[in-house]
Short mmCIF file of C-alpha atoms and ligand atoms in Angstrom, two decimals:
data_model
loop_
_atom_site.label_atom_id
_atom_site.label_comp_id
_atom_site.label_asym_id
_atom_site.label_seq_id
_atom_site.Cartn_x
_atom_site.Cartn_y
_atom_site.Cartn_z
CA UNK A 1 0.00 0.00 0.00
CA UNK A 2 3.01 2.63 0.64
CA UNK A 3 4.71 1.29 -2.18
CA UNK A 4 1.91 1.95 -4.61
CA UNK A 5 1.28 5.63 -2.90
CA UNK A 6 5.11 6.40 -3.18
CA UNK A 7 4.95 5.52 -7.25
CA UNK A 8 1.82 7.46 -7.54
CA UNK A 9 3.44 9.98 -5.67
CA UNK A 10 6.83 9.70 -8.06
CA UNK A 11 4.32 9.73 -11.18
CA UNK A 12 2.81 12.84 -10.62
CA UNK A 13 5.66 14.64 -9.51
CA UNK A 14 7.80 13.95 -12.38
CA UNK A 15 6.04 14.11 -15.56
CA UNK A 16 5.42 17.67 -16.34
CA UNK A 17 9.01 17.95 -14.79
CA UNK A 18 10.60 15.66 -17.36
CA UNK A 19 11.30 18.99 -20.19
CA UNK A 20 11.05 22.70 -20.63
CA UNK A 21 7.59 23.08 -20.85
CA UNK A 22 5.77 25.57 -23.03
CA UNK A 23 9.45 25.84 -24.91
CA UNK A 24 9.02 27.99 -27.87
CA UNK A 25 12.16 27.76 -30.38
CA UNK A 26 13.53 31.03 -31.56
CA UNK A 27 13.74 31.70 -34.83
CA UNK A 28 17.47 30.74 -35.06
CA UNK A 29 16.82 27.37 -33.20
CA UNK A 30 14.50 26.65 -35.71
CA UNK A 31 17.15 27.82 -39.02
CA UNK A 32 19.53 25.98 -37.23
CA UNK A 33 17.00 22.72 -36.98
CA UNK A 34 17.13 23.34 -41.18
CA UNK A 35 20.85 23.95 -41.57
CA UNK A 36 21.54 20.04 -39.15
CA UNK A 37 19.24 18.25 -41.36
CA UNK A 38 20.87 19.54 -44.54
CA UNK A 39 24.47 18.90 -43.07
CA UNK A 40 23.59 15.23 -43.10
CA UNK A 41 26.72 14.17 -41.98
CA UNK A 42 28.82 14.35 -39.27
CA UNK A 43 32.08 13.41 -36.59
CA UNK A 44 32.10 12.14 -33.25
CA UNK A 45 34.83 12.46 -31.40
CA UNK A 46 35.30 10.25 -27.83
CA UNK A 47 38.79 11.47 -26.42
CA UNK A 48 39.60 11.28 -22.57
CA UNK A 49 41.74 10.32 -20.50
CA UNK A 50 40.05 6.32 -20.62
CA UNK A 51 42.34 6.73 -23.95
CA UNK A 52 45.01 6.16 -22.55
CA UNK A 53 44.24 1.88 -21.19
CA UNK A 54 43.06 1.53 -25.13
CA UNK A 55 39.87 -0.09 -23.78
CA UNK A 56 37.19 1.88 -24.42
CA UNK A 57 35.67 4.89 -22.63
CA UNK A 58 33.47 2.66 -19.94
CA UNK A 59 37.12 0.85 -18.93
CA UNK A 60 35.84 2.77 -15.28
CA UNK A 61 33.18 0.74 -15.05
CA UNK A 62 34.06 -2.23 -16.53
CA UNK A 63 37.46 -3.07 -15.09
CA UNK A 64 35.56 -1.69 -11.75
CA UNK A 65 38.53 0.84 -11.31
CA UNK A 66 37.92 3.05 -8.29
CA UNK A 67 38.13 6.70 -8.44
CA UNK A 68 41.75 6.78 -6.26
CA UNK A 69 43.06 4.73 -8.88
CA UNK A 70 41.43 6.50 -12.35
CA UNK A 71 42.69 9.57 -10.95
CA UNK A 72 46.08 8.55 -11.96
CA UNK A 73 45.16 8.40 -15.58
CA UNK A 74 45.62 12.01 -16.41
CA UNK A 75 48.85 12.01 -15.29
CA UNK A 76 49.62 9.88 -18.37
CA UNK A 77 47.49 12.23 -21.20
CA UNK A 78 49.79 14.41 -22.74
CA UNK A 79 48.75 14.59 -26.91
CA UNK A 80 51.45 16.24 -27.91
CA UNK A 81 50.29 15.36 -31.07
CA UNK A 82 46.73 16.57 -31.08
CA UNK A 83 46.72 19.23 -33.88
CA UNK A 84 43.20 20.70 -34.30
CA UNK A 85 43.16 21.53 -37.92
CA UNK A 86 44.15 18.25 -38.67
CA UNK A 87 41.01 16.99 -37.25
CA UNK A 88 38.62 19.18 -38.57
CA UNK A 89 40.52 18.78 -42.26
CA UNK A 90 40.06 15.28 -41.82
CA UNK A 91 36.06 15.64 -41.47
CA UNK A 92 35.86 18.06 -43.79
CA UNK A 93 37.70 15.92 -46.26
CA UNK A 94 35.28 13.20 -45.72
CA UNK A 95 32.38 15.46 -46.17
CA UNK A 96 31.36 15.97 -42.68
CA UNK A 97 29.87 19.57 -41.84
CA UNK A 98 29.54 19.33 -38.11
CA UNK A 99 31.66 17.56 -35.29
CA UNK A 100 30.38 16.51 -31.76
CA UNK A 101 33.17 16.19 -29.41
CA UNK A 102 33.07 14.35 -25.35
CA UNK A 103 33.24 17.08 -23.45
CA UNK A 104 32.95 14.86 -20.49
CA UNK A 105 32.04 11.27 -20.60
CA UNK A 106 30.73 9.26 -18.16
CA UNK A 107 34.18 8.90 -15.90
CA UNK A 108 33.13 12.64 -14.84
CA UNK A 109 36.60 13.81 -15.93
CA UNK A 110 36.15 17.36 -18.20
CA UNK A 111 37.93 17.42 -21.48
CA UNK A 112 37.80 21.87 -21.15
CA UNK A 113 39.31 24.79 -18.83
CA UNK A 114 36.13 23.73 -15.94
CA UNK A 115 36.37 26.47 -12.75
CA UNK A 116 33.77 24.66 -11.03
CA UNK A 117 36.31 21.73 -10.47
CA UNK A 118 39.71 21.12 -11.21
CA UNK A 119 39.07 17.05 -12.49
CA UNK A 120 39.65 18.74 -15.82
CA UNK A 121 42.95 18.74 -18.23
CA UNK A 122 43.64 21.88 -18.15
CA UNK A 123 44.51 21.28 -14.46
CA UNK A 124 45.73 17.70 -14.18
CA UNK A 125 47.28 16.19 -17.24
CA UNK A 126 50.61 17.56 -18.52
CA UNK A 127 49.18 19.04 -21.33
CA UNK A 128 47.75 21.75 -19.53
CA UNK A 129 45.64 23.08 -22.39
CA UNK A 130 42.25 23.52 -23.39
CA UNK A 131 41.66 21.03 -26.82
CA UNK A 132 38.05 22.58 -27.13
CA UNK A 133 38.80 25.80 -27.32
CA UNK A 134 41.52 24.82 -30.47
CA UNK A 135 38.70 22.47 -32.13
CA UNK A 136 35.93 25.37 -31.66
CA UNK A 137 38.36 28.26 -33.06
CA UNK A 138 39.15 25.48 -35.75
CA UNK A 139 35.52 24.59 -36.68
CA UNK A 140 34.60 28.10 -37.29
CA UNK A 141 38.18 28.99 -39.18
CA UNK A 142 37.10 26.11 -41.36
CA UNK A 143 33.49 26.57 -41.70
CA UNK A 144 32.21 23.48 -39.53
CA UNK A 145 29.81 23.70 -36.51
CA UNK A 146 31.25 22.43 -33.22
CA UNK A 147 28.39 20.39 -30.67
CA UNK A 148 29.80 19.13 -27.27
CA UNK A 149 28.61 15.63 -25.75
CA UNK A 150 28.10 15.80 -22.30
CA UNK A 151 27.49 12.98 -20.22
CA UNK A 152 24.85 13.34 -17.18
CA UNK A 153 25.66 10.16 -15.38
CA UNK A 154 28.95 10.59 -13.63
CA UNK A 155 31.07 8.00 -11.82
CA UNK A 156 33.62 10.23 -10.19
CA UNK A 157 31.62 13.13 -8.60
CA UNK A 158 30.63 12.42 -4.90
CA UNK A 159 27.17 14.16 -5.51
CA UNK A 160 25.98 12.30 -7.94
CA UNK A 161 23.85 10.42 -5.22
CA UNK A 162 21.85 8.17 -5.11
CA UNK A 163 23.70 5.96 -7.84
CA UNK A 164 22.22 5.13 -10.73
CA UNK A 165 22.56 1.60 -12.77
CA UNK A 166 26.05 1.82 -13.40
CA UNK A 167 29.15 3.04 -11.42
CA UNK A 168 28.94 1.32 -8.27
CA UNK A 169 32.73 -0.07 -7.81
CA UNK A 170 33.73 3.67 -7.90
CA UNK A 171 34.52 3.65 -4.00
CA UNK A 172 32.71 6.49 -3.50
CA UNK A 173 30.80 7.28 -0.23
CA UNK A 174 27.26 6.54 0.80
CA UNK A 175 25.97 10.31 0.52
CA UNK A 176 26.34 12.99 -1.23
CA UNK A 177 24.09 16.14 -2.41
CA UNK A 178 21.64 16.03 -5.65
CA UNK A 179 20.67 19.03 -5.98
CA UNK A 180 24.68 20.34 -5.57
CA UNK A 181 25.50 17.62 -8.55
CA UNK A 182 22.59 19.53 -10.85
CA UNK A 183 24.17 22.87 -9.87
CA UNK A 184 27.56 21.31 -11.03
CA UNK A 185 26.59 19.73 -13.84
CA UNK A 186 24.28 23.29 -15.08
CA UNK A 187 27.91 25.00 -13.96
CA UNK A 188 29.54 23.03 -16.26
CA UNK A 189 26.94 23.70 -19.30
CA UNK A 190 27.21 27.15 -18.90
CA UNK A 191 30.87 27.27 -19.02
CA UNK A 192 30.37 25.49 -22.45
CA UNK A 193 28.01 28.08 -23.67
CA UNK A 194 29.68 30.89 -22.42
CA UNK A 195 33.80 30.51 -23.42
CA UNK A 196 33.54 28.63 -26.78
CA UNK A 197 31.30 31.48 -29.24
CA UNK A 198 28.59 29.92 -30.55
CA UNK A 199 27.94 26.59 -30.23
CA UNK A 200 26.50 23.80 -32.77
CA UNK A 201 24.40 22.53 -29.55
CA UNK A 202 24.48 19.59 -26.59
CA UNK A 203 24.59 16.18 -27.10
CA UNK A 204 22.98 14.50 -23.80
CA UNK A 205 23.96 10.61 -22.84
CA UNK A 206 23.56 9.30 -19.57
CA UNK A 207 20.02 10.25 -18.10
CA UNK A 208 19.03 6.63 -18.52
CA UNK A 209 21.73 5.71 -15.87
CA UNK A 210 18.86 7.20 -13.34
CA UNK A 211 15.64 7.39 -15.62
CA UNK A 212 13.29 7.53 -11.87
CA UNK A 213 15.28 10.61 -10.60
CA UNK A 214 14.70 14.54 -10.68
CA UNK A 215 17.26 15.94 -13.38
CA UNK A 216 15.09 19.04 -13.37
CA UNK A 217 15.63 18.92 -17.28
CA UNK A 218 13.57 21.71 -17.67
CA UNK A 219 15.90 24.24 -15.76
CA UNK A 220 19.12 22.57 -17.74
CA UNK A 221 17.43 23.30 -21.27
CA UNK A 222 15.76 26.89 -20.33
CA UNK A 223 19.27 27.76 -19.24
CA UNK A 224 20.90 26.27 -22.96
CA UNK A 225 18.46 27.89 -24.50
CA UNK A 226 18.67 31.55 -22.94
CA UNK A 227 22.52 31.11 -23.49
CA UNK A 228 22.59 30.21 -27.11
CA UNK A 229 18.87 30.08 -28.34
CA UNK A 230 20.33 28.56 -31.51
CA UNK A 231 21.79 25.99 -29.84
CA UNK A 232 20.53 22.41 -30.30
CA UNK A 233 19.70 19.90 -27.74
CA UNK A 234 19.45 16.30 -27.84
CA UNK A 235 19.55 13.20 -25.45
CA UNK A 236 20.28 10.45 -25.83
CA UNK A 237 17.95 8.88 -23.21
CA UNK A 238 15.96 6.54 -26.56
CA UNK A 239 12.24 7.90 -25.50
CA UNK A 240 10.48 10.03 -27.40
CA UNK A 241 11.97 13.62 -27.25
CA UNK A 242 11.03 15.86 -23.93
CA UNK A 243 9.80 19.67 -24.77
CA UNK A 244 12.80 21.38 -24.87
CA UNK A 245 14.86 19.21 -26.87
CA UNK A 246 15.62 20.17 -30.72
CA UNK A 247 16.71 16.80 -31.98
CA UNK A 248 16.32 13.27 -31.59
CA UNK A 249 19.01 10.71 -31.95
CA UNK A 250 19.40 6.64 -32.05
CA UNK A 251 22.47 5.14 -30.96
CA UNK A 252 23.51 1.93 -33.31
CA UNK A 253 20.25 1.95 -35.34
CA UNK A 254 18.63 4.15 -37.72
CA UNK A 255 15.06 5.93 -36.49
CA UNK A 256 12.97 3.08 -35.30
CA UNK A 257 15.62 0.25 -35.43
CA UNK A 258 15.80 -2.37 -32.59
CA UNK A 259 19.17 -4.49 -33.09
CA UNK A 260 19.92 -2.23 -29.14
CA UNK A 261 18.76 -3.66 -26.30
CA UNK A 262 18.71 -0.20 -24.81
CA UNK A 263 16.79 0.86 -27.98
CA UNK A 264 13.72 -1.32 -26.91
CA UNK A 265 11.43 1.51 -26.00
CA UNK A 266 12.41 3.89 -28.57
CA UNK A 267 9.88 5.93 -30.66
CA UNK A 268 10.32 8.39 -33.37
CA UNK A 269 9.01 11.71 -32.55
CA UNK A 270 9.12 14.91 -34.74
CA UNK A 271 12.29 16.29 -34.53
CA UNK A 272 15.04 16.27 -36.82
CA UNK A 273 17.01 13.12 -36.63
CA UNK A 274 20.12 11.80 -35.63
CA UNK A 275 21.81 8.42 -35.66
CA UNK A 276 25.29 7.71 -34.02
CA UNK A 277 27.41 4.70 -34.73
CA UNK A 278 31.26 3.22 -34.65
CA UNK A 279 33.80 2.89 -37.06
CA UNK A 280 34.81 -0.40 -35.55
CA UNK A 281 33.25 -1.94 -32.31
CA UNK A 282 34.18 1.13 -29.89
CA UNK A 283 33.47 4.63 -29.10
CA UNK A 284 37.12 5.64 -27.26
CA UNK A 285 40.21 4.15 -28.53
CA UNK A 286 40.46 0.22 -28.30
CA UNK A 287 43.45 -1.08 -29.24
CA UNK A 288 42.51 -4.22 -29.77
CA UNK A 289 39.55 -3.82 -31.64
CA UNK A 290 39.98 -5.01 -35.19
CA UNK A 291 35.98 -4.64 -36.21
CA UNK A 292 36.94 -2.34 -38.70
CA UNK A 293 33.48 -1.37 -41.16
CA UNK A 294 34.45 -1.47 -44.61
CA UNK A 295 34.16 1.97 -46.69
CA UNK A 296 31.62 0.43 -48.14
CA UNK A 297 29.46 -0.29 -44.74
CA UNK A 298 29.98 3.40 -44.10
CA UNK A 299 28.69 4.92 -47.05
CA UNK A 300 25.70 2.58 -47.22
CA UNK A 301 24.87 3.60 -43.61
CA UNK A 302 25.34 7.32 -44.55
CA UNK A 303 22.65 6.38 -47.36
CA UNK A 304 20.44 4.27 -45.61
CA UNK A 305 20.39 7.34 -42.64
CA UNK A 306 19.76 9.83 -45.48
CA UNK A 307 16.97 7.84 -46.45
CA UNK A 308 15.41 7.65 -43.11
CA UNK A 309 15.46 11.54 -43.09
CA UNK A 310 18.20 11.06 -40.83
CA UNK A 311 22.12 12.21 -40.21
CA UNK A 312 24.96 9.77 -39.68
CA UNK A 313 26.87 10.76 -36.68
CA UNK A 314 29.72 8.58 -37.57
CA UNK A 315 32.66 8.21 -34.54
CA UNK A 316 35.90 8.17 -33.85
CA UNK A 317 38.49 7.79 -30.85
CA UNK A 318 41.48 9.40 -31.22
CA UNK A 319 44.55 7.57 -29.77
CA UNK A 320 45.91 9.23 -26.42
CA UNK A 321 48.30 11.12 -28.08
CA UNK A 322 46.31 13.04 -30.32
CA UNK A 323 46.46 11.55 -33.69
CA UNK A 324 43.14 9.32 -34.99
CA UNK A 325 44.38 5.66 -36.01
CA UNK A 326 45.41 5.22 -39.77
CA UNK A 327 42.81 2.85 -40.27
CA UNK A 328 39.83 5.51 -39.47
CA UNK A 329 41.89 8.17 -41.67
CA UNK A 330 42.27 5.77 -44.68
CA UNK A 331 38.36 4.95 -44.30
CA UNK A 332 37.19 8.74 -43.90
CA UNK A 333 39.20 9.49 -47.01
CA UNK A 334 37.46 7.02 -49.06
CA UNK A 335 34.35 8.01 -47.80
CA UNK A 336 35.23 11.64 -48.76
CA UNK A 337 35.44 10.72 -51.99
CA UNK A 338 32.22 9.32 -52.65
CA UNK A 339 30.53 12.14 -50.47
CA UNK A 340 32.55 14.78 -53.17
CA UNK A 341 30.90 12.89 -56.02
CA UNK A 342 27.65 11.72 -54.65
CA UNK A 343 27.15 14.63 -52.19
CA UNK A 344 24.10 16.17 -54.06
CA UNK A 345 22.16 13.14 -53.52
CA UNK A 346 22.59 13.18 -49.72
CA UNK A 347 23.46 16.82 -48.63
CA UNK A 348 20.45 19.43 -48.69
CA UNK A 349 17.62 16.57 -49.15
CA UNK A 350 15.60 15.10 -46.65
CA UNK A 351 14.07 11.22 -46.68
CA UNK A 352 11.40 9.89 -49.29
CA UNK A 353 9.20 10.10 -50.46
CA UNK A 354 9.18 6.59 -50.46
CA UNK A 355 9.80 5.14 -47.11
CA UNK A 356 13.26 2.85 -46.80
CA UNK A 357 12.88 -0.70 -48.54
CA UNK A 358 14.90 -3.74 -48.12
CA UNK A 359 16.29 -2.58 -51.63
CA UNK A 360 17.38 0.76 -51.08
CA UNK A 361 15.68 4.24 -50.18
CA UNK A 362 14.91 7.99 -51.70
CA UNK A 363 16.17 11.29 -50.74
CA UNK A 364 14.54 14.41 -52.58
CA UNK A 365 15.10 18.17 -53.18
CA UNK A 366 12.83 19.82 -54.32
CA UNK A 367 11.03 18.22 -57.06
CA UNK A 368 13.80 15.53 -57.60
CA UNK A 369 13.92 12.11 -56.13
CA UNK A 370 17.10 10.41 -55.87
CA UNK A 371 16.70 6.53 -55.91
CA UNK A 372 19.78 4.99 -54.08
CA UNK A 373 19.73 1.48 -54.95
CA UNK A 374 21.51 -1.02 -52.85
CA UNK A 375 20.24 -4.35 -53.22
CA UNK A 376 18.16 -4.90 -55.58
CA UNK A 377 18.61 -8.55 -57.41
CA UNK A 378 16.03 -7.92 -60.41
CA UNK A 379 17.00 -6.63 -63.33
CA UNK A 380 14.25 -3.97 -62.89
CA UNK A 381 12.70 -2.32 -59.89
CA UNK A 382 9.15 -0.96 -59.26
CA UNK A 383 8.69 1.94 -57.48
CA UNK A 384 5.03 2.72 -55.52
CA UNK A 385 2.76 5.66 -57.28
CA UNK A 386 5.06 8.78 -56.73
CA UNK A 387 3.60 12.23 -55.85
CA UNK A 388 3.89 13.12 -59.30
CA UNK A 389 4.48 12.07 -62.64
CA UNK A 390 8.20 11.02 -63.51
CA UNK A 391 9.47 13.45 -66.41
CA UNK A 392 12.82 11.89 -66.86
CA UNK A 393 15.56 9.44 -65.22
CA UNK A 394 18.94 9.47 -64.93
CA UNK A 395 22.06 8.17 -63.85
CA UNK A 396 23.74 10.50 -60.88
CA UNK A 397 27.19 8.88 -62.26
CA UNK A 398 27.30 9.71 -65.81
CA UNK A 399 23.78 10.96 -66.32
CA UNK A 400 22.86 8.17 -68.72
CA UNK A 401 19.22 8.05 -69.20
CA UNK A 402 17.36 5.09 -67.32
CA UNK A 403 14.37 3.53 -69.13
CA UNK A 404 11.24 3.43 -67.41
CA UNK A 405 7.58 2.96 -67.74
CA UNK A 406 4.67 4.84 -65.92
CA UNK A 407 1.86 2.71 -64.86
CA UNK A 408 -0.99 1.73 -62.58
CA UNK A 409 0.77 0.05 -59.95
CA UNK A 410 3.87 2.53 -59.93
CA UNK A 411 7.01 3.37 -61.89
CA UNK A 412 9.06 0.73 -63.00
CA UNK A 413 13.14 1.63 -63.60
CA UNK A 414 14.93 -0.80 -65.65
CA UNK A 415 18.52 -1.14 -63.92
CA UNK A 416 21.77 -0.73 -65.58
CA UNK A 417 23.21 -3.99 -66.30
CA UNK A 418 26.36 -2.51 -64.52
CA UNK A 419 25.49 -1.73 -60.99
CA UNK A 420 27.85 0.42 -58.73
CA UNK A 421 29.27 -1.99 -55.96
CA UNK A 422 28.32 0.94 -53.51
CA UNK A 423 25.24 2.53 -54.61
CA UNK A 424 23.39 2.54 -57.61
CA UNK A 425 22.01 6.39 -57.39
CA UNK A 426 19.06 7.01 -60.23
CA UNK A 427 18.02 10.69 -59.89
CA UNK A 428 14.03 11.34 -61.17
CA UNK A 429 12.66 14.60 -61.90
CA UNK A 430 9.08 15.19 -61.23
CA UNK A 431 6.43 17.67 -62.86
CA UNK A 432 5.77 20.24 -60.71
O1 H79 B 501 29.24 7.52 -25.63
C1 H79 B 501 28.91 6.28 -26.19
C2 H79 B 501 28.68 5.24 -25.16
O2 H79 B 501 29.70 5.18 -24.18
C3 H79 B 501 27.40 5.69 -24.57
N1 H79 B 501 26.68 6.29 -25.67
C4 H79 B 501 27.54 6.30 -26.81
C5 H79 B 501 27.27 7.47 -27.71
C6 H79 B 501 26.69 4.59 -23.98
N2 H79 B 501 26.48 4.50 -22.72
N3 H79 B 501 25.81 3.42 -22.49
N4 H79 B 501 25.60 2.82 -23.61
C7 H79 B 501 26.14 3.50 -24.58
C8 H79 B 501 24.88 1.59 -23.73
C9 H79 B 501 25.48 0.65 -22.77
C10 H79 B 501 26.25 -0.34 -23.27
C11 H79 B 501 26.81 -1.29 -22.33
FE1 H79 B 501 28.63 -1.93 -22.32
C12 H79 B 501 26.78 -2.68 -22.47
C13 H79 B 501 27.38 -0.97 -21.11
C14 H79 B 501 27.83 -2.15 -20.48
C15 H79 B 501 27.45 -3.20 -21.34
C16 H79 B 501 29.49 -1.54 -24.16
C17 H79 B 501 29.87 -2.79 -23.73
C18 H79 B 501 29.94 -0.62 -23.19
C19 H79 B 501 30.57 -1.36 -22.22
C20 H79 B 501 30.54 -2.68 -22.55
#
């Protein structure tokens, strides 16, 4: 009988708390909701001090190493090598038009100049320096928008208490202060906001550690939003998006897609969408990971994303000392050069208007539909009814005309003999 008062209780205390409500975008959250569906594609970037054990960026929590002893870790990150045009060349060069960096992950340890606590690496690695403020000065030098992840869930800081699901061998003690861990964590945001200029937006991970608690969203996004009302915010807690937030995202599946576990209760809303995944098996640098995704697995997933109105948010972890590993440069090249050949077909459109198919999906601009054909065994392929009549079709590669034939049951395309071993891309204009 308590039991069921207390979740009553819980229930109506936390749902109208769970957002801002009555959030209103400006006008320049909403050009900027346009601008990150036409970029399409994008970097992320997990770097921190879990670099340096090679294992991963939940190595805390999985090799249960308590606080005392992950403190010694940034003693040992010093990335001499970390050159922030390099980085941002590198996405640019594969096509990307926005990156999304860890500005603190869940090991609580801030990758930025942090006054509100000195577990940052400006104050305890050698380094001494500030990487975000290089990467944001090098985003805008080079034309790219710069979005910081930043984790909610923390296993280092004493006040974020009671635990959640995760980060219990962290030695830490039995108390500690929630609503001081908010004020740090809203510290923190600010600090992002405020010493970087303007901001892509926040990428949220972590909530689900504590799904039940009070995170007082709606305080966390009024504040984002009165600091950079342009600025974008998305979590990453797979439920459908809280008011407040300005995109949705899906970690290791496109909108919809259930191969997660965690992505179980996940339901498309209507934001603009997002979808996240690795170049290999691993978010932070693993060096033994040897999962690599062919070129060829990338592109199609940049497609297939396109196709779901969605944009790939495709990672990498930079090695401790600053450099990203060979084999993610080699990849990101390749895909740079389908991107500077293809790009028309993915940047600028948005998905459909046929929904995605076993065999492939459709992007469109305007009046033209670009068919991206992927696997498709018949020698022709029938489209449903399209909102209007087809007026011609072409090969993107080439522009070769493609035979087809109008009819009751849809448009059928006859396929080049010769398909491309990547993506078959058949652009259609329709009448106005
Ligand atoms: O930042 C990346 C992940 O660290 C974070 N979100 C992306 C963007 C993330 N946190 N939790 N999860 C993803 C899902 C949890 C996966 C887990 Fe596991 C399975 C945690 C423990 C088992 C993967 C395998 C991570 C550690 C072992």
């Amino acid at each position: 009988m308590k039991r069921t008062l207390l979740v009553v209780a819980a229930l109506t205390v936390s749902v109208p708390l769970l957002g801002q409500t009555g959030y209103q975008p400006s006008a320049a959250n909403l050009a900027a909701r346009e601008w990150f569906q036409d970029a399409r594609f994008g970097m992320f970037i997990h770097w921190g001090v879990y670099s340096v054990l090679g294992d991963g960026e939940w190595v805390m929590n999985n090799r249960k190493i308590p606080v005392a002893d992950y403190e010694k870790l940034p003693a040992f990150f010093n990335p001499v090598a970390f050159d922030a045009a390099e980085w941002v060349s590198l996405a640019k060069a594969a096509g990307m038009k926005y990156i999304t960096i860890t500005s603190k992950h869940h090991d609580g340890f801030a990758m930025f100049d942090s006054t509100v606590s000195d577990y940052n690496i400006v104050a305890r690695t050698p380094y001494q320096k500030d990487p975000m403020k290089a990467l944001a000065e090098e985003c805008r030098r080079q034309g790219l928008k710069l979005f910081f992840y930043y984790s909610q869930l923390d296993w280092h800081n004493p006040d974020y208490y009671p635990r959640g699901n995760t980060g219990h061998d962290a030695g830490r003690p039995d108390s500690g202060s929630w609503p001081r861990y908010l004020d740090y964590m809203n510290a923190q945001l600010s600090e992002l906001l405020t010493h970087y200029g303007e901001i892509g937006g926040i990428w949220f991970d972590g909530w689900w550690d504590k799904p039940d608690a009070d995170w007082k969203l709606g305080t966390t996004y009024a504040l984002i939003h009165k600091l950079q009302p342009q600025a974008l915010i998305g979590s990453n807690h797979h439920r459908r998006p809280n008011p407040g937030e300005d995109f949705q995202m899906f970690e290791k599946d496109l909108p919809g897609g259930r191969s997660q576990s965690f992505n179980s209760d996940s339901e498309i809303g209507n934001l603009p969408l997002e979808t996240c995944e690795t170049m290999n098996g691993a978010w932070g640098f693993n060096i033994t990971d040897r999962r690599y995704k062919s070129t060829r697995e990338v592109i199609r997933y940049l497609v297939r994303a396109a196709g779901s109105n969605a944009n790939f948010l495709l990672n990498v972890g930079p090695m401790p000392d600053g450099r990203i590993q060979p084999e993610f440069v080699t990849r990101l090249r390749e895909v740079g050069a389908w991107t500077s050949k293809f790009g028309e077909s993915i940047y600028g459109t948005r998905g459909g208007p046929i929904p995605p198919h076993p065999w492939g999906v459709t992007t469109r601009t305007g009046n033209r539909v670009y068919v991206h054909v992927l696997d498709a065994p018949d020698a022709s392929l029938l489209l449903p009814p399209l909102p209007a009549a087809v007026q011609s079709a072409k090969l993107l590669d080439g522009g070769r005309a493609v035979d087809f034939k109008t009819g009751e049951f849809g448009v059928v395309l006859t396929l080049p003999k010769e398909r491309d071993a990547i993506d078959t891309v058949i652009v259609l204009d329709l009448a106005r």
